[in-house]
XYZ file of N, CA and C in Angstrom:
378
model
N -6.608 -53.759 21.418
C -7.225 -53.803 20.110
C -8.699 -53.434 20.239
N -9.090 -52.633 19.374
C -10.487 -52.100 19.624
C -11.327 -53.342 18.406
N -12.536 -53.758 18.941
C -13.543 -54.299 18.362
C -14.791 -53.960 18.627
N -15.496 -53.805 17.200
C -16.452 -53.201 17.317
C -17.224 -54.706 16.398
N -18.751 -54.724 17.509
C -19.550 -55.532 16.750
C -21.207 -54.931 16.192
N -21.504 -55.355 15.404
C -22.744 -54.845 14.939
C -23.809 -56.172 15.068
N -25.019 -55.544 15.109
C -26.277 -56.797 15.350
C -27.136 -55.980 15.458
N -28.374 -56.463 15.349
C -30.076 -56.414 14.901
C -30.517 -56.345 13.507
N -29.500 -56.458 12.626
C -30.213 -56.150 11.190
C -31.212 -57.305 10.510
N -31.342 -56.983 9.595
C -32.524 -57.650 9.005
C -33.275 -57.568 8.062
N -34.409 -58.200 7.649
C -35.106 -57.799 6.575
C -36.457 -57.078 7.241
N -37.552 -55.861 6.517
C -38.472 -55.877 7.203
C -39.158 -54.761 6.039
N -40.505 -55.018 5.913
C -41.186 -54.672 4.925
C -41.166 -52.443 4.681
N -41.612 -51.552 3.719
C -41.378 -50.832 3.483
C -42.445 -50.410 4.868
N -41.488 -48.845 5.538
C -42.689 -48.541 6.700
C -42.461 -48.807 7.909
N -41.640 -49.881 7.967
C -41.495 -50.718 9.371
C -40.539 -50.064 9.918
N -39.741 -50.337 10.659
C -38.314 -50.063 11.988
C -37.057 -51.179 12.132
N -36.440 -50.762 12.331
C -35.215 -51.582 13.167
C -34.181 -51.100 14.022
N -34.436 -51.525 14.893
C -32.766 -51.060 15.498
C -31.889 -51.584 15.847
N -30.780 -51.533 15.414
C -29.146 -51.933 15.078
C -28.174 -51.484 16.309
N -27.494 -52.443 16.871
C -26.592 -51.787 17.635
C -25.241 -52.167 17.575
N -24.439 -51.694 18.205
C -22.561 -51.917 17.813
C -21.960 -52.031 19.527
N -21.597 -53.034 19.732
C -20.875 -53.417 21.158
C -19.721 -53.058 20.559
N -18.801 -51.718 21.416
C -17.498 -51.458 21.341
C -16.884 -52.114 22.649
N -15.756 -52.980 22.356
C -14.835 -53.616 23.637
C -13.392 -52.984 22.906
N -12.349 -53.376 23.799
C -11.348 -53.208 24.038
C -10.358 -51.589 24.666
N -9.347 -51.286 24.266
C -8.578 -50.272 24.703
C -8.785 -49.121 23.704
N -9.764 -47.951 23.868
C -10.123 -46.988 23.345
C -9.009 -45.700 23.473
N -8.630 -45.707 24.509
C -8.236 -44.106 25.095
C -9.140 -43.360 25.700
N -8.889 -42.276 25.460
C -9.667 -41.616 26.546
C -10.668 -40.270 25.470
N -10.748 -40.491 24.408
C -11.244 -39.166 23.807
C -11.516 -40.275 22.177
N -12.843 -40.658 22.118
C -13.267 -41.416 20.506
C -14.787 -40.879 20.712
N -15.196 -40.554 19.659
C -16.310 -40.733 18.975
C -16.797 -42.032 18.248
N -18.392 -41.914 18.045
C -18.375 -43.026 17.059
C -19.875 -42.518 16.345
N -19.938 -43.150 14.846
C -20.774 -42.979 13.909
C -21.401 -44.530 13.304
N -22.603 -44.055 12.415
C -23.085 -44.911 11.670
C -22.655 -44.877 10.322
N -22.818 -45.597 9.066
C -22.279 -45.379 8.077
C -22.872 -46.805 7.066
N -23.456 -46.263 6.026
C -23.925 -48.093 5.245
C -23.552 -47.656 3.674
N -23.520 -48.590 3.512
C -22.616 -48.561 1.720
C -23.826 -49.983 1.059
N -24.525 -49.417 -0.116
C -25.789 -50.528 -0.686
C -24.409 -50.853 -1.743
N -24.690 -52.068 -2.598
C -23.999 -52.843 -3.409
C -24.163 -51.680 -4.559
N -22.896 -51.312 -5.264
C -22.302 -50.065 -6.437
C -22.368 -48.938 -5.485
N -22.488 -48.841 -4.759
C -22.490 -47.183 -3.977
C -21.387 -46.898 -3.312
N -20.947 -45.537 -2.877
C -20.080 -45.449 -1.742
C -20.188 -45.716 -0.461
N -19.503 -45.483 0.268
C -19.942 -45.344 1.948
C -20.651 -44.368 2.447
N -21.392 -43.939 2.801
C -21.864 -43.244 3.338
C -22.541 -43.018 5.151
N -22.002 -42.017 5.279
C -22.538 -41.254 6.695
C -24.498 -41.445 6.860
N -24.399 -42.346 7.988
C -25.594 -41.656 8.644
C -26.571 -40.999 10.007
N -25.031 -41.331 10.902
C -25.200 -40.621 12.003
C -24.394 -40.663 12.474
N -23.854 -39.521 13.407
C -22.761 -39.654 14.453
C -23.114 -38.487 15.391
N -22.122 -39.135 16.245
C -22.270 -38.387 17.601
C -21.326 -37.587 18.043
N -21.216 -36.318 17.987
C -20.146 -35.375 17.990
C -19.597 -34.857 19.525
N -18.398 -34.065 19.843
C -17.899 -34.189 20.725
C -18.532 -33.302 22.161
N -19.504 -32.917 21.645
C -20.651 -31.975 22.627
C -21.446 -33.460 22.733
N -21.601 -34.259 22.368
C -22.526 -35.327 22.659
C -23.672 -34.932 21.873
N -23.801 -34.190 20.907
C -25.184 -33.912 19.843
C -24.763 -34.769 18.842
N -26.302 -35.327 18.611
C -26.352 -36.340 17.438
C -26.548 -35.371 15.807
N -25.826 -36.161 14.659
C -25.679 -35.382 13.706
C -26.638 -36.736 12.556
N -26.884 -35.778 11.553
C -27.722 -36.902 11.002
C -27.451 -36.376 8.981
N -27.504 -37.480 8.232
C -27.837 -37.193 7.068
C -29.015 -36.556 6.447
N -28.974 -35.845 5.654
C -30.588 -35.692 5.468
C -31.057 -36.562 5.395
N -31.088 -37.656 4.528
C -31.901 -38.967 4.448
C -32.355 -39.324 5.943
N -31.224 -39.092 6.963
C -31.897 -39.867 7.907
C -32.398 -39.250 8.921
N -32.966 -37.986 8.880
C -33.264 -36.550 9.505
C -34.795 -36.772 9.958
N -35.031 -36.779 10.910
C -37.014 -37.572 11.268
C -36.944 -38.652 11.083
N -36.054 -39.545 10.607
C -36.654 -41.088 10.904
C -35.803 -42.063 11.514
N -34.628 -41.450 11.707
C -33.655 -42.031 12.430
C -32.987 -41.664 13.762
N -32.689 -42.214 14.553
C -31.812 -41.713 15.978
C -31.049 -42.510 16.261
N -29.945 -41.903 16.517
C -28.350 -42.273 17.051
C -28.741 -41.911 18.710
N -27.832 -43.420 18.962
C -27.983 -42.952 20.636
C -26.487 -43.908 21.082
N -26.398 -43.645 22.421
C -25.532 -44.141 23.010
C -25.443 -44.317 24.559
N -25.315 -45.743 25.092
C -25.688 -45.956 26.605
C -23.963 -45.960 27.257
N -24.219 -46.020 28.239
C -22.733 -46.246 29.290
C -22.172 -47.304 29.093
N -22.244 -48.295 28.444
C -22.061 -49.647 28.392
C -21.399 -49.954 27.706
N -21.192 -48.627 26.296
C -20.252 -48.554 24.916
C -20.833 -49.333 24.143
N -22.245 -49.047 24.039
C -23.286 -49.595 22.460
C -23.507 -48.204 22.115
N -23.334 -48.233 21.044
C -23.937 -47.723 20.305
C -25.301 -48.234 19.594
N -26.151 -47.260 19.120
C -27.288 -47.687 18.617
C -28.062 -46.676 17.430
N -28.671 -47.641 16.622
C -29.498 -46.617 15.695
C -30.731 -47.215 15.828
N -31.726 -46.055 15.890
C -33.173 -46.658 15.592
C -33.899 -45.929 13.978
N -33.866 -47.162 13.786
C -34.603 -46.428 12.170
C -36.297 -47.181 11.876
N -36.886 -45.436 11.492
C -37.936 -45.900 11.219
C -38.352 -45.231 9.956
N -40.026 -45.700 9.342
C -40.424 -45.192 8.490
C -39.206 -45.720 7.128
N -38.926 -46.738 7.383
C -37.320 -47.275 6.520
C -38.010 -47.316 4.456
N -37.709 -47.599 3.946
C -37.755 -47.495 2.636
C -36.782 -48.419 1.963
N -37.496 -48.941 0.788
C -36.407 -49.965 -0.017
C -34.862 -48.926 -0.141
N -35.150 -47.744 -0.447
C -33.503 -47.287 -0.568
C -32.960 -47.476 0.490
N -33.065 -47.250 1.505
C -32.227 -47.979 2.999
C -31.628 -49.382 3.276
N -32.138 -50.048 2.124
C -30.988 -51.586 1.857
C -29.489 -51.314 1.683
N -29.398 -51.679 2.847
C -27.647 -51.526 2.873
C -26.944 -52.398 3.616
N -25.639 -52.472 3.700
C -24.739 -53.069 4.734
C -24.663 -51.560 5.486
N -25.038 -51.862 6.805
C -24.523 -50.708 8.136
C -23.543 -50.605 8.604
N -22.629 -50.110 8.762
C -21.435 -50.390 9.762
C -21.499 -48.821 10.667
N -20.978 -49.665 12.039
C -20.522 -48.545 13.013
C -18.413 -48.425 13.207
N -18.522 -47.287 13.270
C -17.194 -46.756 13.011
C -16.911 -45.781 13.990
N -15.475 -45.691 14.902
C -14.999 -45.188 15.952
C -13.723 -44.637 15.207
N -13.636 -43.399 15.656
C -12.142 -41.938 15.910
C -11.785 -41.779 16.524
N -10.640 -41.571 16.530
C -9.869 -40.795 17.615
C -9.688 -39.482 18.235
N -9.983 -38.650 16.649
C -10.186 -37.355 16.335
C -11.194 -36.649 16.673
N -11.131 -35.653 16.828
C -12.753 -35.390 17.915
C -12.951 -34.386 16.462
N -14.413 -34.282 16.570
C -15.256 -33.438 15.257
C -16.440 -33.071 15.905
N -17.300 -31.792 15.533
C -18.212 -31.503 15.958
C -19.247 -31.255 14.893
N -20.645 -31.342 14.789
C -21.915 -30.720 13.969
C -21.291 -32.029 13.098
N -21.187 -31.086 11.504
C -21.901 -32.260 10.407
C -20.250 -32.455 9.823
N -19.513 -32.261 10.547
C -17.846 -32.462 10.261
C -17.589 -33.751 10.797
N -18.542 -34.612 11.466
C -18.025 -35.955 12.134
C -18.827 -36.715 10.746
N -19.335 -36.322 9.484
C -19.939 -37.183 8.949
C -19.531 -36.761 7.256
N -18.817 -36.164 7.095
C -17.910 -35.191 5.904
C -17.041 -36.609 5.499
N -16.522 -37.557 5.691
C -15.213 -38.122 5.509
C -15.140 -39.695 6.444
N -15.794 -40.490 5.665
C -15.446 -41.885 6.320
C -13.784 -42.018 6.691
N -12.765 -41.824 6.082
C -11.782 -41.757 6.629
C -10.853 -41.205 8.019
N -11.539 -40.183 8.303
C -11.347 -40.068 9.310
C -12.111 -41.389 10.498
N -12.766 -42.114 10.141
C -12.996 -43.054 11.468
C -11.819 -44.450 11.322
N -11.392 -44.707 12.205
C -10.049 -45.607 11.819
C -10.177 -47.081 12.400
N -11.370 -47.491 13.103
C -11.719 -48.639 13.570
C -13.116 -48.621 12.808
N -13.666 -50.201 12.047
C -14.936 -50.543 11.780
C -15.401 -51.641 11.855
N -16.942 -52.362 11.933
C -17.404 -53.029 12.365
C -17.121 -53.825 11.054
N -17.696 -55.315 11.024
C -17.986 -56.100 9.852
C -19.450 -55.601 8.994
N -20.160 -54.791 9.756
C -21.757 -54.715 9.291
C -22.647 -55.742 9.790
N -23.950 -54.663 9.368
C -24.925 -55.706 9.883
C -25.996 -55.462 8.218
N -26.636 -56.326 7.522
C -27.450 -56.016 6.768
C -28.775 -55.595 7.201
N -29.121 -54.735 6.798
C -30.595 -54.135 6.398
C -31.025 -54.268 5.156
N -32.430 -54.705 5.276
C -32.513 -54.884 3.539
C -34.222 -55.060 3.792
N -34.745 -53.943 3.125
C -36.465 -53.114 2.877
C -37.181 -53.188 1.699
N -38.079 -53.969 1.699
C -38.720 -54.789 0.408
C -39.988 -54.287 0.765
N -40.336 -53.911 -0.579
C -41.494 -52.496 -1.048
C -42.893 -53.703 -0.550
């Protein structure tokens, strides 16, 4: 069973940083990706980074210069966000595929990721 956990979120004034990370454990296989993704209260889900099967990080515009997706040997994932803004109040979640995708096709379609975290909140007060 794959579990994915999320942690570092928080509250933190307009301007500031955070970075969020996702401990993946269990039986993966041998070929997953994984992405970021936060949905604010009335909104959809939305893409904001992932890591495609060349290992290049893909990004939303929104999160294009102020954000970075990374990933250590250890199976964390991580986002560092800076320069954050009240619109960046969201629930985060990190999300793992099976399906391999490359460029801005790993961030087209929350459905394609088939394992997700509970979230972590972020929440940016002007």
């Amino acid at each position: 069973q794959v579990r994915l956990v999320e942690s570092g979120g928080g509250s933190v004034q307009a301007g500031g940083s955070l970075r969020i990370s996702c401990a993946l454990s269990g039986n993966t296989g041998s070929r997953y990706l994984m992405g970021w993704f936060r949905q604010a209260p009335g909104n959809f889900r939305e893409a904001v980074a992932a890591i495609d099967r060349f290992d290049r990080p893909n990004y939303a515009d929104f999160a294009k210069g102020r954000f970075t997706i990374s990933k250590d040997t250890k199976n964390t994932l991580y986002l560092q966000m800076n320069s954050l803004s009240p619109e960046d109040t969201a629930m985060y979640y990190c999300a793992l595929r099976e399906t391999l995708c490359s460029g801005i096709y790993c961030l087209t379609n929350p459905d394609d990721y088939i394992y997700w975290g509970q979230g972590t909140q972020v929440t940016v007060s002007s």
